Amino acid sequence: MREFHPKTIIEPFRIRSVEPVHFTTLEQREAALKAAGYNPFLLRADDVLIDLLTDSGTGAMSSRQWAGMIASDESYAGASSFYRFEASVQDITGFKHVIPAHQGRAAENILFTAIAKKGDVIPSNTHFDTTRAHVEHNGAEARDQVIAEGRQPRLIHPFKGNMDIAALEKTIAEVGRERIPAIMLTVTNNSGGGQPVSMANVRAVSAIARANRIPFYIDACRFAENAWFIKTREDGYADKSPIEIAREMFSYADGCTMSAKKDGMANIGGFLALNDDTLAAQCRNLEILTEGFPTYGGMAGYDLEAIAQGLYEALDPHYLRYRIRSISYLGDRLTAAGVPIVLPTGGHAVYLDARAMLPHITPTQYPAWSLCNALYLVGGVRGVEIGTVMFGMQPDGTEKAATMDLVRLAFPRRTYTQSHVDYLAEVILEVFAQRDTLPGYRIVQQSPVLRHFTVRLEPITG
Ligand code: F0G
């Protein structure tokens, strides 16, 4: 017999616990959306059929994770569950100190409270919203320096999440190393379309950081997905395993923040990991103040167990091949039908380019919001607007168009099957066929900060 190499990439799991999805009629969806002020965040999840609002904390856990959770140690201090968690994180990242936190932003809060102050600048490829918010909350500037290719939705480049090295060097020359408490890299780059960062770029950023004696931190939420892109797109990595690639990536950094709700395969949790002894002691003191004792840090023992196991499952090559393929599978179908999306598809989501799809809706009438609502009305699908409602409000109360108006369809891990994705493609194509009829929206009620979560709108008719 010869070795058989099938083209079909199957879900690398079988299912033994299921939950129902919720079917609704068009009439019910129209009523639900109206009652929610035309804001999908305000819908009840029971009124959603396929929920692609986020890939954060929404995935399915494995039988091994559940087994660990049942056998967890809930001791306040020194629980064995913590030591299993710590060993996993150390094994994969190589960092000496592991500080648990209840989610990514809690780790960011501890880190930036410890290192950032007024007048400082923290460069990154692109700060995620919560990272930016914590940097700014401590009076520092969060500076995004992704390569120019990363800002052009349909330009094909293998590593659109890369840091612009020349821009980084310019920032250091201008600002001075004393005012740069850290350089960060977000892998993959969520706000830039889930685009990966190459190992060469991680190495280059690290070399600059070390030459200037500036600490270098990785926002590691989707580190395993990034490792897969390095394996499949970067010369010299095809024969390396995802875990070897992840270890190399972390070896160039001084620490990382992590939301274990993503590549930790858990429903809640996170950590800060770092090598600096003095800073670690300072961070643990802050942790006691906000998260709890340093061997549980805002999590139950069973959460620590779920993550200790989940981090390895996220690095399984069969899982990663399926994971990245399920995103590109949808992307390929949409591209073939002429639907504008961010290309190439990234690690955790497909991003629809609403501004290109709906030229009759001006950015301040929120084309991506309109598209998002249409997906819900047509097919019960919930995505999220990443556009002018999310980013358009200026500190002085005026409004301007965001850089892009996108709808992110984020895939929860191990949750939906290929037929769900086929259905999703059909819904998107139906909305695409009706695109000329989609309305713009106006805001009727909003809050001054992070308005997208609670904003209420109405369609502009006539
Ligand atoms: N960094 C990145 C790159 C993220 O995508 C997120 C969360 C965080 C940090 C914060 O982690 O939610 O555990 O506090 N992203 C979610 C999303 C919310 O939908 O993209 P958290």
Short mmCIF file of C-alpha atoms and ligand atoms in Angstrom, two decimals:
data_model
loop_
_atom_site.label_atom_id
_atom_site.label_comp_id
_atom_site.label_asym_id
_atom_site.label_seq_id
_atom_site.Cartn_x
_atom_site.Cartn_y
_atom_site.Cartn_z
CA MET A 1 0.00 0.00 0.00
CA ARG A 2 1.18 3.51 -0.64
CA GLU A 3 0.68 6.34 1.80
CA PHE A 4 -2.59 8.17 1.09
CA HIS A 5 -2.59 11.98 1.30
CA PRO A 6 -6.24 13.10 1.40
CA LYS A 7 -7.14 16.61 0.28
CA THR A 8 -10.00 16.88 2.75
CA ILE A 9 -8.92 18.40 6.05
CA ILE A 10 -11.29 16.98 8.64
CA GLU A 11 -12.20 18.30 12.08
CA PRO A 12 -9.54 16.59 14.24
CA PHE A 13 -12.03 15.58 16.92
CA ARG A 14 -15.28 13.74 17.35
CA ILE A 15 -18.13 15.13 19.39
CA ARG A 16 -19.68 13.59 22.46
CA SER A 17 -21.36 16.52 24.11
CA VAL A 18 -23.48 18.88 22.07
CA GLU A 19 -25.59 21.95 22.62
CA PRO A 20 -28.46 23.05 20.39
CA VAL A 21 -28.24 26.05 18.08
CA HIS A 22 -31.22 28.35 18.06
CA PHE A 23 -33.31 28.77 14.92
CA THR A 24 -35.48 31.86 14.49
CA THR A 25 -37.72 33.30 11.77
CA LEU A 26 -36.97 36.52 9.90
CA GLU A 27 -39.83 38.15 11.78
CA GLN A 28 -38.34 37.12 15.14
CA ARG A 29 -34.90 38.40 14.13
CA GLU A 30 -36.31 41.73 12.99
CA ALA A 31 -38.07 42.14 16.33
CA ALA A 32 -35.00 41.04 18.32
CA LEU A 33 -32.66 43.40 16.48
CA LYS A 34 -35.05 46.33 16.86
CA ALA A 35 -35.42 45.63 20.58
CA ALA A 36 -31.60 45.54 20.82
CA GLY A 37 -31.38 49.06 19.36
CA TYR A 38 -29.91 47.57 16.19
CA ASN A 39 -26.81 46.65 18.20
CA PRO A 40 -25.80 42.96 17.95
CA PHE A 41 -23.96 43.23 21.30
CA LEU A 42 -27.36 43.73 22.92
CA LEU A 43 -28.97 40.63 21.41
CA ARG A 44 -29.66 37.63 23.58
CA ALA A 45 -27.38 34.78 22.50
CA ASP A 46 -30.47 32.54 22.28
CA ASP A 47 -31.63 34.66 19.34
CA VAL A 48 -28.37 33.96 17.43
CA LEU A 49 -27.85 30.87 15.25
CA ILE A 50 -24.11 31.09 14.53
CA ASP A 51 -22.23 33.31 16.94
CA LEU A 52 -19.02 34.76 15.53
CA LEU A 53 -18.87 37.79 17.80
CA THR A 54 -15.54 36.62 19.20
CA ASP A 55 -13.15 33.68 19.45
CA SER A 56 -12.44 34.68 23.04
CA GLY A 57 -13.56 32.21 25.70
CA THR A 58 -16.16 30.74 23.36
CA GLY A 59 -14.41 27.54 22.27
CA ALA A 60 -15.12 23.92 23.16
CA MET A 61 -12.93 22.18 25.71
CA SER A 62 -11.59 18.67 25.34
CA SER A 63 -12.35 15.62 27.48
CA ARG A 64 -8.81 15.92 28.89
CA GLN A 65 -9.42 19.51 29.92
CA TRP A 66 -12.66 18.51 31.64
CA ALA A 67 -10.88 15.61 33.34
CA GLY A 68 -8.28 18.02 34.71
CA MET A 69 -11.00 20.36 35.89
CA ILE A 70 -12.80 17.64 37.84
CA ALA A 71 -9.52 16.65 39.51
CA SER A 72 -8.43 20.22 40.27
CA ASP A 73 -6.94 21.45 43.52
CA GLU A 74 -8.84 24.45 44.90
CA SER A 75 -6.37 25.30 47.68
CA TYR A 76 -5.97 29.03 48.18
CA ALA A 77 -2.19 28.86 48.25
CA GLY A 78 0.19 26.45 46.58
CA ALA A 79 -2.45 24.36 44.78
CA SER A 80 -1.09 21.53 42.64
CA SER A 81 -3.22 22.92 39.79
CA PHE A 82 -1.08 26.05 39.87
CA TYR A 83 2.14 24.06 39.59
CA ARG A 84 0.77 22.19 36.57
CA PHE A 85 -0.23 25.51 35.00
CA GLU A 86 3.15 27.07 35.77
CA ALA A 87 5.01 24.06 34.33
CA SER A 88 3.02 24.24 31.07
CA VAL A 89 3.62 27.96 30.64
CA GLN A 90 7.33 27.61 31.46
CA ASP A 91 7.73 24.63 29.14
CA ILE A 92 6.20 26.48 26.19
CA THR A 93 7.42 30.04 26.79
CA GLY A 94 10.67 29.44 28.68
CA PHE A 95 9.92 32.43 30.95
CA LYS A 96 10.97 32.12 34.58
CA HIS A 97 8.11 33.83 36.41
CA VAL A 98 4.48 32.92 35.70
CA ILE A 99 1.86 35.26 37.14
CA PRO A 100 -1.72 34.05 36.62
CA ALA A 101 -4.49 36.56 35.86
CA HIS A 102 -8.19 36.14 35.20
CA GLN A 103 -7.85 37.27 31.57
CA GLY A 104 -5.52 39.08 29.19
CA ARG A 105 -6.42 42.61 30.18
CA ALA A 106 -5.76 41.81 33.86
CA ALA A 107 -2.22 40.77 32.94
CA GLU A 108 -1.89 43.98 30.93
CA ASN A 109 -3.13 46.01 33.88
CA ILE A 110 -0.43 44.53 36.13
CA LEU A 111 2.37 44.93 33.59
CA PHE A 112 1.60 48.49 32.50
CA THR A 113 0.89 49.69 36.03
CA ALA A 114 4.37 48.45 36.91
CA ILE A 115 6.30 49.78 33.91
CA ALA A 116 4.46 52.66 32.18
CA LYS A 117 4.21 56.28 33.23
CA LYS A 118 3.33 59.68 31.81
CA GLY A 119 5.53 60.69 28.88
CA ASP A 120 6.49 57.11 27.99
CA VAL A 121 5.93 55.60 24.55
CA ILE A 122 5.20 51.89 23.96
CA PRO A 123 5.62 50.87 20.33
CA SER A 124 3.85 47.78 18.98
CA ASN A 125 2.88 46.41 15.58
CA THR A 126 -0.72 47.17 16.65
CA HIS A 127 -1.96 47.42 20.21
CA PHE A 128 -5.23 45.61 20.85
CA ASP A 129 -7.92 47.94 22.34
CA THR A 130 -7.43 46.75 25.92
CA THR A 131 -3.63 46.98 25.64
CA ARG A 132 -3.90 50.50 24.28
CA ALA A 133 -6.38 51.41 27.03
CA HIS A 134 -4.03 50.18 29.78
CA VAL A 135 -1.01 51.94 28.28
CA GLU A 136 -3.00 55.18 28.02
CA HIS A 137 -4.57 54.73 31.45
CA ASN A 138 -1.02 54.93 32.85
CA GLY A 139 -0.37 58.15 30.93
CA ALA A 140 1.83 56.63 28.23
CA GLU A 141 1.42 56.66 24.45
CA ALA A 142 0.54 53.43 22.60
CA ARG A 143 2.19 53.74 19.18
CA ASP A 144 1.16 51.39 16.34
CA GLN A 145 3.94 50.71 13.81
CA VAL A 146 2.79 47.87 11.60
CA ILE A 147 4.34 47.62 8.11
CA ALA A 148 2.55 49.64 5.38
CA GLU A 149 1.37 46.42 3.69
CA GLY A 150 -0.59 45.64 6.87
CA ARG A 151 -2.90 48.59 6.29
CA GLN A 152 -4.02 47.63 2.78
CA PRO A 153 -6.91 45.14 2.95
CA ARG A 154 -6.40 43.36 -0.35
CA LEU A 155 -2.63 43.43 -0.68
CA ILE A 156 -1.21 39.91 -0.39
CA HIS A 157 1.81 39.57 1.92
CA PRO A 158 2.68 36.52 4.05
CA PHE A 159 3.32 38.46 7.27
CA LYS A 160 1.13 41.54 7.31
CA GLY A 161 1.43 41.72 11.10
CA ASN A 162 5.16 42.57 10.97
CA MET A 163 6.54 45.58 12.80
CA ASP A 164 7.91 48.36 10.61
CA ILE A 165 11.55 48.12 11.75
CA ALA A 166 12.59 51.50 10.33
CA ALA A 167 9.67 53.20 12.11
CA LEU A 168 10.61 51.47 15.36
CA GLU A 169 14.23 52.65 15.09
CA LYS A 170 13.02 56.16 14.34
CA THR A 171 10.80 56.13 17.44
CA ILE A 172 13.73 55.02 19.60
CA ALA A 173 15.98 57.73 18.13
CA GLU A 174 13.33 60.41 18.68
CA VAL A 175 11.95 59.40 22.06
CA GLY A 176 15.08 57.94 23.66
CA ARG A 177 15.35 54.54 25.30
CA GLU A 178 14.71 55.94 28.81
CA ARG A 179 11.13 56.79 27.83
CA ILE A 180 10.40 53.43 26.21
CA PRO A 181 9.67 50.96 29.02
CA ALA A 182 8.82 48.15 26.56
CA ILE A 183 8.41 47.23 22.93
CA MET A 184 5.48 44.94 22.15
CA LEU A 185 4.46 42.60 19.34
CA THR A 186 0.91 41.25 19.04
CA VAL A 187 0.91 37.75 17.53
CA THR A 188 -1.18 37.34 15.50
CA ASN A 189 -2.17 40.96 14.93
CA ASN A 190 -5.87 40.92 15.83
CA SER A 191 -6.73 44.56 15.07
CA GLY A 192 -4.89 44.26 11.74
CA GLY A 193 -6.93 41.31 10.45
CA GLY A 194 -5.44 38.44 12.49
CA GLN A 195 -2.26 38.70 10.42
CA PRO A 196 0.89 36.87 11.50
CA VAL A 197 4.37 38.12 12.42
CA SER A 198 7.37 36.32 10.92
CA MET A 199 10.18 34.82 13.01
CA ALA A 200 12.60 37.10 11.14
CA ASN A 201 10.59 40.10 12.32
CA VAL A 202 10.44 38.83 15.93
CA ARG A 203 14.23 38.38 15.77
CA ALA A 204 14.76 41.86 14.30
CA VAL A 205 12.58 43.53 16.95
CA SER A 206 14.40 41.56 19.64
CA ALA A 207 17.83 42.61 18.34
CA ILE A 208 16.83 46.28 18.39
CA ALA A 209 15.31 45.94 21.86
CA ARG A 210 18.46 44.24 23.21
CA ALA A 211 20.84 46.70 21.54
CA ASN A 212 18.93 49.52 23.25
CA ARG A 213 18.38 47.62 26.53
CA ILE A 214 14.59 47.96 26.18
CA PRO A 215 12.45 45.04 27.43
CA PHE A 216 10.53 43.23 24.69
CA TYR A 217 7.09 41.69 25.40
CA ILE A 218 4.83 39.57 23.23
CA ASP A 219 1.02 39.83 23.37
CA ALA A 220 0.74 36.08 22.94
CA CYS A 221 -3.06 35.52 22.75
CA ARG A 222 -2.82 33.70 19.41
CA PHE A 223 0.79 32.48 19.61
CA ALA A 224 -0.05 28.97 18.34
CA GLU A 225 -1.86 30.25 15.25
CA ASN A 226 1.12 32.53 14.59
CA ALA A 227 3.48 29.54 14.91
CA TRP A 228 1.47 27.70 12.26
CA PHE A 229 1.85 30.59 9.80
CA ILE A 230 5.61 30.60 10.42
CA LYS A 231 5.71 26.86 9.78
CA THR A 232 3.76 27.09 6.54
CA ARG A 233 4.99 30.42 5.14
CA GLU A 234 8.54 31.10 6.34
CA ASP A 235 11.65 29.47 4.91
CA GLY A 236 13.36 27.04 7.24
CA TYR A 237 10.39 26.18 9.45
CA ALA A 238 8.46 23.58 7.45
CA ASP A 239 10.03 20.68 9.38
CA LYS A 240 9.75 22.27 12.83
CA SER A 241 6.80 21.52 15.11
CA PRO A 242 4.53 24.35 16.30
CA ILE A 243 5.84 23.96 19.85
CA GLU A 244 9.47 24.30 18.70
CA ILE A 245 8.51 27.40 16.74
CA ALA A 246 6.64 28.86 19.71
CA ARG A 247 9.64 28.23 21.99
CA GLU A 248 11.97 29.96 19.55
CA MET A 249 9.60 32.92 19.25
CA PHE A 250 9.38 33.38 23.02
CA SER A 251 13.17 32.94 23.40
CA TYR A 252 13.68 36.33 21.73
CA ALA A 253 11.42 38.14 24.24
CA ASP A 254 11.67 39.14 27.89
CA GLY A 255 8.09 38.29 28.70
CA CYS A 256 4.54 38.01 27.46
CA THR A 257 0.96 38.81 28.32
CA MET A 258 -1.61 36.17 27.49
CA SER A 259 -5.36 35.82 27.25
CA ALA A 260 -5.88 32.08 27.69
CA LYS A 261 -9.39 32.58 26.29
CA LYS A 262 -7.78 32.31 22.85
CA ASP A 263 -4.90 29.87 22.33
CA GLY A 264 -5.19 28.69 25.94
CA MET A 265 -8.39 26.93 24.77
CA ALA A 266 -10.14 27.96 27.98
CA ASN A 267 -13.31 29.90 28.72
CA ILE A 268 -11.51 32.29 31.07
CA GLY A 269 -7.96 32.97 32.22
CA GLY A 270 -4.62 34.46 31.34
CA PHE A 271 -1.14 35.21 32.60
CA LEU A 272 1.86 37.48 32.60
CA ALA A 273 5.19 35.66 32.21
CA LEU A 274 8.60 37.28 32.45
CA ASN A 275 12.27 36.80 33.33
CA ASP A 276 13.10 39.92 35.36
CA ASP A 277 13.20 38.99 39.09
CA THR A 278 12.69 42.51 40.45
CA LEU A 279 9.83 43.32 38.11
CA ALA A 280 8.19 39.94 38.83
CA ALA A 281 8.21 40.70 42.57
CA GLN A 282 6.63 44.08 41.91
CA CYS A 283 4.00 42.52 39.63
CA ARG A 284 3.12 39.88 42.23
CA ASN A 285 2.46 42.64 44.76
CA LEU A 286 0.13 44.36 42.32
CA GLU A 287 -1.49 41.03 41.58
CA ILE A 288 -2.38 40.47 45.22
CA LEU A 289 -4.13 43.83 45.17
CA THR A 290 -6.33 43.15 42.13
CA GLU A 291 -6.30 39.46 41.18
CA GLY A 292 -5.57 37.47 44.30
CA PHE A 293 -2.79 35.32 45.72
CA PRO A 294 -0.05 34.62 43.14
CA THR A 295 -0.84 30.90 42.89
CA TYR A 296 -4.39 31.43 41.64
CA GLY A 297 -4.53 35.04 40.34
CA GLY A 298 -8.26 35.47 39.78
CA MET A 299 -8.87 31.92 38.60
CA ALA A 300 -10.30 28.78 40.11
CA GLY A 301 -8.01 25.76 40.31
CA TYR A 302 -10.07 24.17 37.54
CA ASP A 303 -9.38 27.11 35.22
CA LEU A 304 -5.64 26.63 35.80
CA GLU A 305 -6.04 22.94 34.87
CA ALA A 306 -7.99 23.75 31.70
CA ILE A 307 -5.24 26.11 30.55
CA ALA A 308 -2.35 23.81 31.53
CA GLN A 309 -3.79 21.25 29.12
CA GLY A 310 -5.27 23.67 26.55
CA LEU A 311 -1.96 25.37 25.73
CA TYR A 312 -0.61 22.05 24.40
CA GLU A 313 -3.79 21.24 22.49
CA ALA A 314 -3.57 24.61 20.71
CA LEU A 315 -0.13 23.57 19.42
CA ASP A 316 -1.28 20.22 17.99
CA PRO A 317 -0.43 20.33 14.25
CA HIS A 318 -3.63 18.50 13.27
CA TYR A 319 -5.67 21.05 15.17
CA LEU A 320 -3.79 24.02 13.71
CA ARG A 321 -4.02 22.74 10.14
CA TYR A 322 -7.81 22.38 10.54
CA ARG A 323 -8.12 25.69 12.38
CA ILE A 324 -6.31 27.83 9.82
CA ARG A 325 -7.91 25.96 6.94
CA SER A 326 -11.45 26.57 8.21
CA ILE A 327 -10.77 30.31 8.00
CA SER A 328 -9.19 30.20 4.53
CA TYR A 329 -11.93 27.85 3.31
CA LEU A 330 -14.54 30.55 3.93
CA GLY A 331 -12.18 33.22 2.57
CA ASP A 332 -11.62 31.27 -0.66
CA ARG A 333 -15.35 30.82 -1.25
CA LEU A 334 -16.04 34.51 -0.68
CA THR A 335 -13.14 35.65 -2.84
CA ALA A 336 -14.26 33.37 -5.69
CA ALA A 337 -17.69 35.05 -5.56
CA GLY A 338 -16.17 38.55 -5.60
CA VAL A 339 -16.90 39.46 -1.96
CA PRO A 340 -14.23 41.91 -0.74
CA ILE A 341 -12.38 40.64 2.36
CA VAL A 342 -9.05 41.28 4.06
CA LEU A 343 -6.47 39.13 2.27
CA PRO A 344 -4.85 36.80 2.88
CA THR A 345 -7.15 35.38 5.56
CA GLY A 346 -5.55 35.40 9.00
CA GLY A 347 -5.66 33.08 11.98
CA HIS A 348 -8.96 33.41 13.79
CA ALA A 349 -11.41 35.34 11.64
CA VAL A 350 -12.55 36.44 8.22
CA TYR A 351 -12.81 40.22 7.91
CA LEU A 352 -15.35 41.50 5.37
CA ASP A 353 -14.49 44.85 3.77
CA ALA A 354 -17.81 46.67 4.17
CA ARG A 355 -16.54 49.99 2.85
CA ALA A 356 -15.66 48.33 -0.46
CA MET A 357 -18.88 46.30 -0.52
CA LEU A 358 -21.28 49.15 0.32
CA PRO A 359 -19.98 52.28 -1.44
CA HIS A 360 -23.45 53.87 -1.19
CA ILE A 361 -23.12 54.10 2.61
CA THR A 362 -20.68 56.79 3.79
CA PRO A 363 -18.37 55.80 6.69
CA THR A 364 -20.28 58.00 9.14
CA GLN A 365 -23.46 56.09 8.29
CA TYR A 366 -21.57 52.95 9.33
CA PRO A 367 -21.36 50.49 6.39
CA ALA A 368 -19.81 47.71 8.50
CA TRP A 369 -22.53 48.07 11.12
CA SER A 370 -25.14 47.80 8.38
CA LEU A 371 -23.48 44.70 6.93
CA CYS A 372 -23.24 43.11 10.35
CA ASN A 373 -26.97 43.65 10.96
CA ALA A 374 -27.84 42.29 7.52
CA LEU A 375 -25.95 39.06 8.28
CA TYR A 376 -28.04 38.68 11.40
CA LEU A 377 -31.34 39.44 9.68
CA VAL A 378 -30.69 37.12 6.75
CA GLY A 379 -29.08 34.19 8.54
CA GLY A 380 -29.03 34.65 12.33
CA VAL A 381 -25.24 35.15 12.13
CA ARG A 382 -23.59 37.51 14.62
CA GLY A 383 -20.29 39.20 13.74
CA VAL A 384 -18.75 42.40 15.05
CA GLU A 385 -18.19 45.79 13.45
CA ILE A 386 -14.57 46.88 13.47
CA GLY A 387 -15.00 50.31 11.98
CA THR A 388 -16.36 53.77 12.49
CA VAL A 389 -18.77 53.00 15.34
CA MET A 390 -15.90 51.30 17.23
CA PHE A 391 -13.13 53.79 16.44
CA GLY A 392 -14.77 56.92 14.92
CA MET A 393 -15.46 58.92 18.09
CA GLN A 394 -12.64 61.42 18.79
CA PRO A 395 -11.64 62.55 22.31
CA ASP A 396 -13.11 66.03 21.53
CA GLY A 397 -16.54 64.53 20.79
CA THR A 398 -16.33 64.86 17.01
CA GLU A 399 -16.50 61.89 14.71
CA LYS A 400 -14.32 60.77 11.83
CA ALA A 401 -14.14 57.71 9.58
CA ALA A 402 -12.06 54.83 10.95
CA THR A 403 -9.10 53.60 8.84
CA MET A 404 -11.22 50.70 7.60
CA ASP A 405 -14.85 49.58 7.98
CA LEU A 406 -14.70 45.83 8.52
CA VAL A 407 -16.99 43.11 9.84
CA ARG A 408 -15.03 40.48 11.77
CA LEU A 409 -16.40 36.95 11.74
CA ALA A 410 -14.33 35.30 14.48
CA PHE A 411 -14.40 31.52 14.75
CA PRO A 412 -14.73 30.01 18.23
CA ARG A 413 -12.25 27.12 18.54
CA ARG A 414 -13.48 23.55 17.81
CA THR A 415 -17.10 24.72 17.90
CA TYR A 416 -18.59 24.87 14.43
CA THR A 417 -18.27 22.28 11.65
CA GLN A 418 -17.73 22.60 7.92
CA SER A 419 -21.47 22.58 7.22
CA HIS A 420 -21.85 25.57 9.52
CA VAL A 421 -19.20 27.31 7.44
CA ASP A 422 -20.98 26.34 4.19
CA TYR A 423 -24.17 27.81 5.60
CA LEU A 424 -22.28 30.94 6.60
CA ALA A 425 -20.91 31.36 3.07
CA GLU A 426 -24.44 31.08 1.72
CA VAL A 427 -25.69 33.77 4.11
CA ILE A 428 -22.86 36.14 3.17
CA LEU A 429 -23.48 35.60 -0.55
CA GLU A 430 -27.20 36.28 -0.09
CA VAL A 431 -26.41 39.55 1.72
CA PHE A 432 -23.89 40.36 -1.02
CA ALA A 433 -26.63 39.88 -3.65
CA GLN A 434 -28.86 42.31 -1.74
CA ARG A 435 -26.05 44.77 -0.93
CA ASP A 436 -27.50 47.73 -2.88
CA THR A 437 -30.58 47.71 -0.63
CA LEU A 438 -28.75 47.83 2.73
CA PRO A 439 -29.44 51.02 4.73
CA GLY A 440 -27.03 53.31 6.51
CA TYR A 441 -27.56 53.84 10.26
CA ARG A 442 -27.70 56.78 12.61
CA ILE A 443 -26.89 56.73 16.31
CA VAL A 444 -29.74 57.61 18.67
CA GLN A 445 -28.00 56.99 22.00
CA GLN A 446 -24.33 56.50 22.92
CA SER A 447 -21.81 56.57 25.75
CA PRO A 448 -18.66 58.71 25.63
CA VAL A 449 -16.17 55.81 25.72
CA LEU A 450 -16.19 52.37 24.05
CA ARG A 451 -19.58 53.32 22.65
CA HIS A 452 -19.96 50.24 20.42
CA PHE A 453 -20.85 48.00 23.36
CA THR A 454 -24.00 49.89 24.33
CA VAL A 455 -24.82 52.21 21.42
CA ARG A 456 -28.41 52.27 20.08
CA LEU A 457 -29.08 53.08 16.43
CA GLU A 458 -31.79 53.18 13.80
CA PRO A 459 -31.70 52.48 10.06
CA ILE A 460 -31.86 55.51 7.76
CA THR A 461 -34.89 55.00 5.53
CA GLY A 462 -35.99 56.84 2.41
N1 F0G B 1 -4.76 41.12 23.26
C1 F0G B 1 -5.37 40.72 22.12
C2 F0G B 1 -4.59 40.64 20.85
C3 F0G B 1 -6.73 40.36 22.15
O1 F0G B 1 -7.32 39.96 21.01
C4 F0G B 1 -7.45 40.43 23.37
C5 F0G B 1 -8.88 40.10 23.43
C6 F0G B 1 -6.76 40.85 24.52
C7 F0G B 1 -5.41 41.18 24.43
C8 F0G B 1 -7.44 40.97 25.86
O2 F0G B 1 -7.72 39.72 26.38
O3 F0G B 1 -10.23 39.65 26.52
O4 F0G B 1 -8.80 38.10 27.86
O5 F0G B 1 -8.91 40.49 28.44
N2 F0G B 1 -9.61 39.98 22.40
C9 F0G B 1 -11.02 39.60 22.34
C10 F0G B 1 -11.52 39.70 20.92
C11 F0G B 1 -11.89 40.30 23.32
O6 F0G B 1 -12.73 39.55 20.70
O7 F0G B 1 -10.70 39.88 20.02
P1 F0G B 1 -8.99 39.49 27.34
#
